[in-house]
Backbone as a chain_set.jsonl record, in Angstrom:
{"seq": "MTNNDFLRRLRYALNIKDNIMVQIFKKGNITVTKEDVLDYLKKDIDEGFKKLTNNDLISFLDGLIIQKRGKREDGTPPPKIKITKNNLNNILLRKLRIALAFKSYDMIRIFKLGGIEISEGELSALFRSEDHKNYKECGDKYIRVFLKGLIEYCRN", "coords": {"N": [[22.235, 1.77, -4.87], [19.38, 0.247, -3.661], [16.022, -0.33, -4.898], [14.221, -0.662, -2.823], [15.569, 0.573, -0.741], [15.596, 3.203, -1.669], [12.814, 3.72, -1.632], [12.308, 3.479, 1.124], [13.833, 5.638, 2.164], [12.637, 7.796, 0.852], [10.036, 7.657, 1.808], [10.498, 8.219, 4.512], [11.54, 10.829, 4.282], [9.366, 12.287, 3.224], [7.492, 11.734, 5.083], [5.425, 9.728, 4.899], [2.619, 7.846, 5.628], [1.785, 4.33, 6.21], [-0.783, 3.485, 5.214], [-1.31, 5.512, 3.403], [0.732, 5.075, 1.62], [-0.139, 2.704, 0.429], [-2.377, 3.7, -0.922], [-1.093, 5.436, -2.714], [0.402, 3.651, -4.293], [-1.797, 2.391, -5.466], [-2.888, 4.468, -6.994], [-0.915, 4.588, -8.85], [-1.497, 2.427, -10.361], [-0.878, -0.085, -9.239], [-1.613, -2.789, -7.264], [-1.375, -3.251, -3.926], [-1.026, -4.545, -0.599], [-1.177, -3.427, 2.836], [0.596, -5.009, 4.217], [2.315, -5.832, 2.167], [3.557, -3.384, 1.601], [4.878, -2.958, 4.035], [6.651, -5.103, 3.886], [8.196, -4.293, 1.7], [9.493, -2.188, 2.86], [11.211, -3.293, 4.663], [14.563, -4.178, 5.681], [16.981, -5.759, 3.549], [18.054, -7.958, 4.8], [16.244, -8.77, 6.625], [13.628, -10.988, 7.731], [10.986, -11.867, 5.578], [11.342, -9.858, 3.782], [10.649, -8.131, 0.785], [11.402, -7.76, -2.557], [11.412, -4.767, -4.397], [10.409, -4.04, -7.603], [11.787, -2.366, -10.541], [9.764, -1.36, -12.247], [7.556, -1.305, -10.497], [8.426, 0.593, -8.654], [8.633, 2.87, -10.276], [5.938, 3.079, -10.955], [4.921, 3.638, -8.42], [6.004, 6.193, -8.052], [4.682, 7.5, -10.121], [2.124, 7.358, -9.06], [2.569, 8.954, -6.83], [2.949, 11.409, -8.043], [0.346, 11.829, -9.003], [-0.987, 11.879, -6.545], [0.119, 14.179, -5.34], [-0.161, 16.224, -7.271], [-2.378, 15.788, -8.813], [-4.454, 14.208, -11.39], [-3.542, 13.928, -14.892], [-4.594, 16.517, -17.099], [-5.675, 15.789, -19.568], [-6.313, 13.218, -19.074], [-4.827, 11.025, -19.861], [-2.664, 8.191, -19.336], [0.614, 8.192, -17.728], [3.447, 8.407, -19.921], [5.007, 5.403, -21.14], [8.205, 4.502, -20.124], [11.356, 3.501, -21.227], [13.227, 1.581, -19.218], [16.497, 1.345, -18.098], [19.492, -0.013, -16.627], [21.229, 2.079, -16.479], [19.735, 4.455, -16.671], [17.824, 4.589, -14.674], [18.083, 6.005, -12.175], [18.082, 8.636, -13.108], [15.482, 8.805, -14.096], [14.026, 8.427, -11.717], [14.773, 10.723, -10.283], [13.753, 12.711, -11.976], [10.987, 12.165, -11.865], [10.5, 12.631, -9.166], [11.032, 15.358, -9.061], [8.912, 16.309, -10.597], [6.67, 15.386, -9.118], [6.952, 16.751, -6.681], [6.885, 19.31, -7.495], [9.199, 20.863, -7.955], [11.443, 23.463, -8.784], [14.411, 24.381, -10.653], [16.127, 25.805, -8.883], [15.198, 24.895, -6.422], [15.927, 22.206, -6.507], [18.727, 22.436, -6.679], [19.235, 23.624, -4.228], [18.415, 21.56, -2.5], [20.233, 19.531, -3.159], [22.499, 20.843, -2.208], [21.914, 20.973, 0.537], [22.159, 18.283, 1.029], [24.849, 17.95, 0.699], [26.306, 18.361, -1.655], [27.557, 20.544, -4.088], [25.997, 21.644, -6.912], [25.792, 22.696, -10.248], [23.54, 24.663, -12.315], [23.725, 23.849, -14.935], [24.833, 21.267, -14.697], [22.736, 20.059, -13.369], [20.655, 20.235, -15.273], [21.712, 18.534, -17.166], [21.267, 16.066, -16.039], [18.609, 15.683, -16.524], [18.266, 15.471, -19.209], [17.64, 13.747, -22.375], [18.762, 10.385, -22.965], [20.2, 10.119, -25.35], [21.199, 12.609, -25.873], [23.956, 14.84, -26.311], [24.968, 16.104, -24.046], [24.018, 14.672, -21.929], [23.951, 13.38, -18.632], [24.649, 10.683, -16.597], [22.877, 9.797, -13.707], [24.26, 8.918, -10.863], [24.28, 6.544, -8.088], [25.26, 7.934, -5.9], [24.449, 10.598, -6.266], [21.67, 10.301, -6.023], [21.469, 9.366, -3.373], [22.523, 11.583, -1.977], [20.68, 13.529, -2.761], [18.306, 12.528, -1.602], [19.069, 12.627, 1.069], [19.349, 15.4, 1.378], [16.701, 16.07, 0.832], [15.391, 14.987, 3.013], [16.401, 16.665, 4.997], [15.378, 19.093, 4.039], [12.561, 18.708, 4.052], [11.949, 17.879, 6.65], [12.959, 19.652, 8.476]], "CA": [[21.12, 1.868, -3.961], [18.281, -0.608, -4.11], [14.711, 0.314, -4.989], [13.628, -0.681, -1.48], [16.288, 1.6, -0.001], [15.065, 4.473, -2.173], [11.447, 3.86, -1.121], [12.411, 3.708, 2.566], [14.316, 7.001, 2.41], [11.627, 8.736, 0.363], [8.924, 7.593, 2.763], [10.925, 8.945, 5.703], [11.676, 12.251, 3.944], [8.052, 12.894, 3.011], [6.656, 11.344, 6.222], [4.233, 9.086, 4.336], [2.119, 6.732, 6.446], [1.606, 3.066, 5.485], [-2.042, 3.442, 4.461], [-1.161, 6.459, 2.289], [1.601, 4.399, 0.645], [-1.008, 1.775, -0.307], [-3.174, 4.529, -1.833], [-0.211, 5.95, -3.77], [0.627, 2.527, -5.209], [-3.039, 2.17, -6.209], [-2.985, 5.535, -7.996], [0.059, 4.235, -9.883], [-2.005, 1.184, -10.973], [-0.291, -1.267, -8.611], [-2.405, -3.173, -6.103], [-0.593, -3.828, -2.838], [-1.636, -4.478, 0.726], [-0.327, -2.78, 3.833], [1.656, -5.977, 4.523], [3.283, -5.728, 1.067], [4.319, -2.149, 1.815], [5.782, -3.201, 5.162], [7.706, -5.996, 3.393], [9.077, -3.481, 0.854], [10.245, -1.267, 3.701], [12.167, -4.038, 5.482], [15.939, -4.299, 5.179], [17.094, -7.001, 2.775], [18.463, -9.081, 5.651], [15.114, -9.11, 7.49], [12.711, -12.024, 7.262], [9.79, -11.324, 4.954], [11.727, -8.803, 2.837], [10.112, -8.299, -0.563], [12.133, -6.879, -3.469], [10.593, -3.856, -5.188], [10.916, -4.006, -8.978], [11.907, -1.04, -11.156], [8.447, -0.927, -12.734], [6.702, -0.986, -9.35], [8.905, 1.854, -8.086], [8.213, 3.924, -11.208], [4.484, 3.213, -10.78], [4.721, 4.332, -7.149], [6.277, 7.612, -8.269], [3.557, 8.009, -10.912], [1.048, 7.536, -8.088], [2.925, 10.106, -5.997], [2.656, 12.59, -8.866], [-1.113, 11.999, -8.978], [-1.336, 12.237, -5.164], [0.555, 15.541, -5.03], [-0.502, 17.227, -8.281], [-3.624, 15.457, -9.497], [-4.337, 13.492, -12.664], [-3.311, 14.749, -16.082], [-5.824, 17.162, -17.567], [-6.261, 15.051, -20.688], [-6.702, 11.899, -18.585], [-3.978, 9.948, -20.377], [-1.694, 7.691, -18.367], [1.971, 8.66, -18.004], [4.066, 7.629, -21.003], [5.891, 4.311, -20.735], [9.608, 4.857, -20.292], [12.25, 2.342, -21.277], [14.105, 1.65, -18.054], [17.739, 0.578, -18.151], [20.277, 0.118, -15.398], [21.929, 3.359, -16.51], [18.883, 5.645, -16.614], [16.819, 4.486, -13.612], [18.207, 7.103, -11.215], [17.647, 9.863, -13.78], [14.016, 8.756, -14.139], [13.546, 8.635, -10.347], [14.976, 12.133, -9.954], [12.81, 13.483, -12.796], [9.629, 11.969, -11.348], [10.427, 13.34, -7.884], [10.944, 16.787, -9.367], [7.542, 16.571, -11.056], [5.726, 15.148, -8.015], [7.092, 17.75, -5.632], [6.803, 20.616, -8.171], [10.441, 21.584, -7.705], [12.133, 24.203, -9.84], [15.857, 24.131, -10.633], [16.741, 26.336, -7.672], [14.832, 24.0, -5.317], [16.758, 21.001, -6.637], [20.101, 22.819, -6.341], [19.245, 23.833, -2.771], [18.32, 20.257, -1.841], [21.543, 18.895, -3.325], [23.424, 21.527, -1.298], [21.593, 20.488, 1.884], [22.674, 16.921, 1.103], [26.306, 17.989, 0.762], [26.952, 18.484, -2.967], [27.297, 21.753, -4.872], [25.721, 21.265, -8.292], [25.42, 23.871, -11.038], [22.298, 24.506, -13.075], [24.077, 23.079, -16.128], [24.953, 19.857, -14.296], [21.383, 19.592, -13.053], [19.889, 20.037, -16.511], [22.279, 17.359, -17.845], [20.647, 14.881, -15.443], [17.239, 15.561, -17.02], [18.264, 15.365, -20.677], [17.426, 12.385, -22.88], [20.011, 9.611, -22.993], [20.949, 10.282, -26.593], [21.706, 13.977, -25.979], [25.414, 14.841, -26.103], [25.291, 16.597, -22.706], [23.35, 13.829, -20.931], [24.807, 12.876, -17.558], [24.019, 9.619, -15.818], [22.723, 10.097, -12.289], [24.745, 7.781, -10.089], [23.668, 6.307, -6.776], [25.706, 8.969, -4.967], [23.562, 11.754, -6.431], [20.35, 9.971, -5.459], [21.612, 9.339, -1.911], [22.697, 12.959, -1.511], [19.408, 14.229, -2.951], [17.359, 12.069, -0.58], [19.551, 13.169, 2.344], [18.949, 16.805, 1.363], [15.24, 16.124, 0.881], [15.042, 14.75, 4.423], [16.717, 17.925, 5.68], [14.462, 20.111, 3.502], [11.166, 18.441, 4.435], [11.747, 17.572, 8.066], [13.474, 20.721, 9.362]], "C": [[19.968, 1.032, -4.516], [16.981, 0.199, -4.173], [14.045, 0.397, -3.62], [14.255, 0.408, -0.608], [15.763, 2.988, -0.382], [13.676, 4.733, -1.585], [11.449, 4.169, 0.377], [12.799, 5.157, 2.866], [13.291, 8.049, 1.975], [10.449, 8.797, 1.329], [9.261, 8.382, 4.026], [10.967, 10.451, 5.426], [10.322, 12.939, 3.865], [7.054, 12.552, 4.11], [5.325, 10.748, 5.754], [3.851, 7.89, 5.207], [1.839, 5.51, 5.573], [0.336, 3.049, 4.637], [-2.02, 4.41, 3.276], [-0.281, 5.842, 1.205], [0.773, 3.435, -0.203], [-1.838, 2.555, -1.332], [-2.335, 5.051, -2.998], [0.097, 4.853, -4.776], [-0.609, 2.309, -6.08], [-3.216, 3.224, -7.302], [-1.994, 5.317, -9.138], [-0.274, 2.919, -10.568], [-1.29, -0.078, -10.493], [-1.118, -1.565, -7.363], [-1.501, -3.862, -5.09], [-1.396, -3.718, -1.551], [-0.685, -3.739, 1.658], [0.846, -3.696, 4.189], [2.733, -5.961, 3.435], [4.176, -4.507, 1.259], [5.319, -2.348, 2.944], [6.933, -4.119, 4.751], [8.681, -5.252, 2.488], [9.991, -2.606, 1.703], [11.259, -1.963, 4.607], [13.549, -4.006, 4.847], [16.064, -5.654, 4.502], [17.557, -8.196, 3.597], [17.333, -9.545, 6.57], [14.244, -10.193, 6.861], [11.451, -11.366, 6.7], [10.072, -10.191, 3.984], [11.193, -9.125, 1.449], [10.788, -7.274, -1.474], [11.16, -6.064, -4.319], [11.195, -3.747, -6.588], [11.006, -2.559, -9.475], [10.543, -0.511, -11.585], [7.505, -0.555, -11.598], [7.116, 0.339, -8.712], [8.495, 3.031, -8.973], [6.707, 4.156, -11.078], [4.153, 3.923, -9.471], [4.938, 5.835, -7.337], [5.208, 8.262, -9.153], [2.353, 8.265, -10.001], [1.298, 8.734, -7.182], [2.653, 11.41, -6.751], [1.153, 12.875, -8.843], [-1.57, 12.454, -7.593], [-1.037, 13.714, -4.891], [-0.004, 16.589, -5.989], [-1.816, 16.976, -9.004], [-3.365, 14.74, -10.813], [-4.047, 14.475, -13.786], [-4.641, 15.309, -16.565], [-6.494, 16.382, -18.686], [-6.638, 13.619, -20.312], [-5.864, 10.741, -19.086], [-3.029, 9.462, -19.293], [-0.301, 8.232, -18.695], [2.601, 7.808, -19.107], [4.968, 6.532, -20.444], [7.326, 4.7, -21.06], [10.428, 3.581, -20.302], [13.277, 2.5, -20.158], [15.319, 0.766, -18.299], [18.455, 0.772, -16.827], [20.902, 1.512, -15.311], [21.025, 4.574, -16.359], [17.861, 5.632, -15.474], [16.889, 5.671, -12.648], [17.778, 8.435, -11.824], [16.119, 9.936, -13.813], [13.436, 9.036, -12.751], [13.639, 10.111, -9.966], [13.977, 13.017, -10.711], [11.39, 13.366, -12.234], [9.451, 12.642, -9.986], [10.278, 14.838, -8.108], [9.521, 17.156, -9.794], [6.555, 16.462, -9.891], [5.757, 16.273, -6.991], [7.088, 19.174, -6.181], [8.031, 21.476, -7.883], [10.931, 22.279, -8.964], [13.628, 23.91, -9.699], [16.496, 24.602, -9.333], [16.39, 25.501, -6.445], [15.735, 22.771, -5.317], [18.198, 21.299, -6.215], [20.228, 23.001, -4.833], [19.219, 22.497, -2.018], [19.63, 19.489, -1.982], [22.554, 19.518, -2.36], [23.182, 21.095, 0.148], [22.13, 19.075, 2.103], [24.187, 16.85, 1.103], [27.028, 18.084, -0.566], [26.55, 19.815, -3.596], [27.116, 21.311, -6.314], [25.272, 22.521, -9.042], [24.116, 23.599, -11.781], [22.543, 23.69, -14.34], [24.193, 21.592, -15.831], [23.574, 19.267, -14.013], [20.591, 19.322, -14.326], [20.417, 18.842, -17.295], [21.667, 16.069, -17.307], [19.244, 14.632, -16.002], [17.146, 15.465, -18.541], [17.984, 13.925, -21.096], [18.781, 11.702, -23.04], [20.841, 9.831, -24.244], [21.477, 11.704, -26.798], [23.192, 13.988, -25.632], [25.808, 15.313, -24.702], [24.59, 15.83, -21.588], [24.366, 13.375, -19.886], [24.027, 11.833, -16.772], [24.002, 10.016, -14.348], [23.127, 8.857, -11.499], [24.031, 7.655, -8.751], [24.04, 7.397, -5.773], [24.788, 10.19, -5.049], [22.189, 11.494, -5.815], [20.409, 9.976, -3.933], [21.685, 10.751, -1.346], [21.387, 13.737, -1.643], [18.405, 13.816, -1.878], [17.758, 12.57, 0.807], [19.159, 14.645, 2.46], [17.444, 16.976, 1.465], [14.742, 15.893, 2.309], [15.257, 16.032, 5.218], [15.696, 19.013, 5.304], [13.04, 19.926, 4.042], [10.949, 18.311, 5.935], [12.232, 18.672, 8.998], [12.963, 22.079, 8.963]], "O": [[19.637, 1.114, -5.699], [16.868, 1.269, -3.576], [13.393, 1.388, -3.293], [13.565, 1.077, 0.162], [15.52, 3.832, 0.481], [13.396, 5.829, -1.1], [10.687, 5.015, 0.843], [12.185, 5.817, 3.703], [13.103, 9.062, 2.648], [9.933, 9.875, 1.624], [8.426, 9.121, 4.548], [10.489, 11.249, 6.232], [10.149, 14.044, 4.379], [5.912, 13.013, 4.086], [4.25, 11.196, 6.153], [4.683, 7.024, 5.481], [1.676, 5.627, 4.359], [0.371, 2.646, 3.474], [-2.652, 4.147, 2.253], [-0.514, 6.055, 0.015], [0.963, 3.356, -1.416], [-1.983, 2.122, -2.475], [-2.807, 5.104, -4.133], [0.059, 5.092, -5.983], [-0.493, 2.07, -7.282], [-3.646, 2.904, -8.41], [-2.202, 5.798, -10.251], [0.561, 2.355, -11.275], [-1.119, -1.027, -11.257], [-1.301, -0.697, -6.51], [-0.936, -4.921, -5.362], [-2.317, -2.91, -1.435], [0.462, -3.463, 1.309], [1.956, -3.223, 4.433], [3.922, -6.062, 3.736], [5.395, -4.584, 1.101], [6.479, -1.951, 2.826], [8.061, -3.942, 5.209], [9.876, -5.547, 2.503], [11.124, -2.317, 1.316], [12.076, -1.301, 5.248], [13.689, -3.83, 3.636], [15.339, -6.59, 4.838], [17.462, -9.333, 3.136], [17.444, -10.586, 7.217], [14.135, -10.301, 5.64], [10.921, -10.421, 7.285], [9.141, -9.618, 3.418], [11.277, -10.266, 0.995], [10.754, -6.073, -1.203], [10.208, -6.602, -4.885], [12.366, -3.397, -6.735], [10.391, -1.654, -8.913], [10.206, 0.643, -11.32], [6.738, 0.401, -11.716], [6.266, 1.117, -8.279], [8.06, 4.068, -8.472], [6.251, 5.3, -11.091], [3.214, 4.718, -9.413], [4.156, 6.649, -6.844], [4.866, 9.429, -8.963], [1.651, 9.264, -10.153], [0.365, 9.445, -6.809], [2.186, 12.389, -6.168], [0.737, 14.023, -8.682], [-2.44, 13.317, -7.479], [-1.847, 14.413, -4.282], [-0.29, 17.714, -5.58], [-2.312, 17.844, -9.722], [-2.233, 14.666, -11.291], [-4.269, 15.68, -13.659], [-5.681, 14.659, -16.453], [-7.721, 16.312, -18.757], [-7.211, 12.891, -21.122], [-6.156, 9.587, -18.771], [-2.631, 10.238, -18.424], [-0.06, 8.68, -19.816], [2.313, 6.615, -19.209], [5.609, 6.708, -19.408], [7.614, 5.175, -22.159], [10.215, 2.688, -19.482], [14.085, 3.43, -20.159], [15.191, -0.405, -18.658], [18.074, 1.613, -16.013], [21.084, 2.057, -14.222], [21.5, 5.635, -15.953], [17.101, 6.59, -15.33], [15.862, 6.276, -12.338], [17.182, 9.269, -11.141], [15.536, 10.996, -13.585], [12.473, 9.79, -12.618], [12.704, 10.677, -9.399], [13.424, 13.96, -10.145], [10.675, 14.364, -12.141], [8.378, 13.164, -9.686], [9.495, 15.504, -7.43], [8.997, 18.195, -9.394], [5.711, 17.337, -9.7], [4.715, 16.698, -6.491], [7.265, 20.133, -5.43], [7.913, 22.668, -7.602], [10.84, 21.739, -10.066], [14.053, 23.266, -8.74], [17.31, 23.891, -8.744], [17.194, 25.403, -5.518], [16.239, 22.351, -4.276], [18.815, 20.52, -5.488], [21.216, 22.579, -4.233], [19.919, 22.327, -1.02], [20.087, 18.864, -1.025], [23.368, 18.811, -1.767], [24.133, 20.876, 0.898], [22.509, 18.711, 3.216], [24.762, 15.822, 1.461], [28.246, 17.906, -0.614], [25.372, 20.17, -3.635], [28.0, 20.666, -6.878], [24.473, 23.308, -8.533], [23.653, 22.461, -11.864], [21.675, 22.93, -14.769], [23.719, 20.756, -16.601], [23.286, 18.125, -14.371], [19.929, 18.29, -14.44], [19.657, 18.197, -18.017], [21.558, 15.085, -18.039], [18.747, 13.506, -15.96], [16.048, 15.386, -19.09], [18.077, 13.001, -20.287], [19.807, 12.357, -23.226], [22.067, 9.737, -24.196], [22.138, 11.973, -27.801], [23.637, 13.238, -24.763], [26.882, 14.955, -24.219], [24.566, 16.276, -20.441], [25.5, 13.028, -20.218], [22.898, 12.068, -16.34], [24.996, 10.511, -13.815], [22.402, 7.862, -11.48], [23.28, 8.54, -8.34], [23.242, 7.746, -4.903], [24.397, 10.747, -4.024], [21.618, 12.369, -5.164], [19.522, 10.517, -3.273], [21.007, 11.082, -0.373], [21.024, 14.507, -0.755], [17.726, 14.669, -1.305], [16.898, 12.899, 1.624], [18.694, 15.087, 3.511], [16.96, 17.911, 2.104], [13.786, 16.529, 2.752], [14.406, 16.435, 6.011], [15.221, 19.754, 6.164], [12.398, 20.896, 4.444], [9.862, 18.609, 6.429], [11.947, 18.631, 10.194], [13.299, 23.077, 9.601]]}, "num_chains": 1, "name": "protein.A"}
């Protein structure tokens, strides 16, 4: 799943308007225009499509955390995370959980709404550090199912 695809689905699930998306990017320390946001939301075959980088997507989610929960009490910026191809989905899922203030049972319910039964142990493995022996990589399928469940959860 591409970053643009993720952003499109998340925007639909949370019903975020274009001008709010610009504000969220700004809170994540990324300056974009409404036109940039519209270009990010286009399909990759459409004219004017603009590819969303991993760092920009992470910054958007940091902005979403600030939008939904407020700034950190100590005022420090979020810690920089080393992003690899293998851990990006885990980071996205973790940041969504923080932004939306979900507990384990919320996450399990959303996965179930999306069509996958996941245990609490499997869920916690997705949030462990990469060097932990029980770490589990979050594949694109899990992200797709989670976003599908999130759409069901938020829109119905």
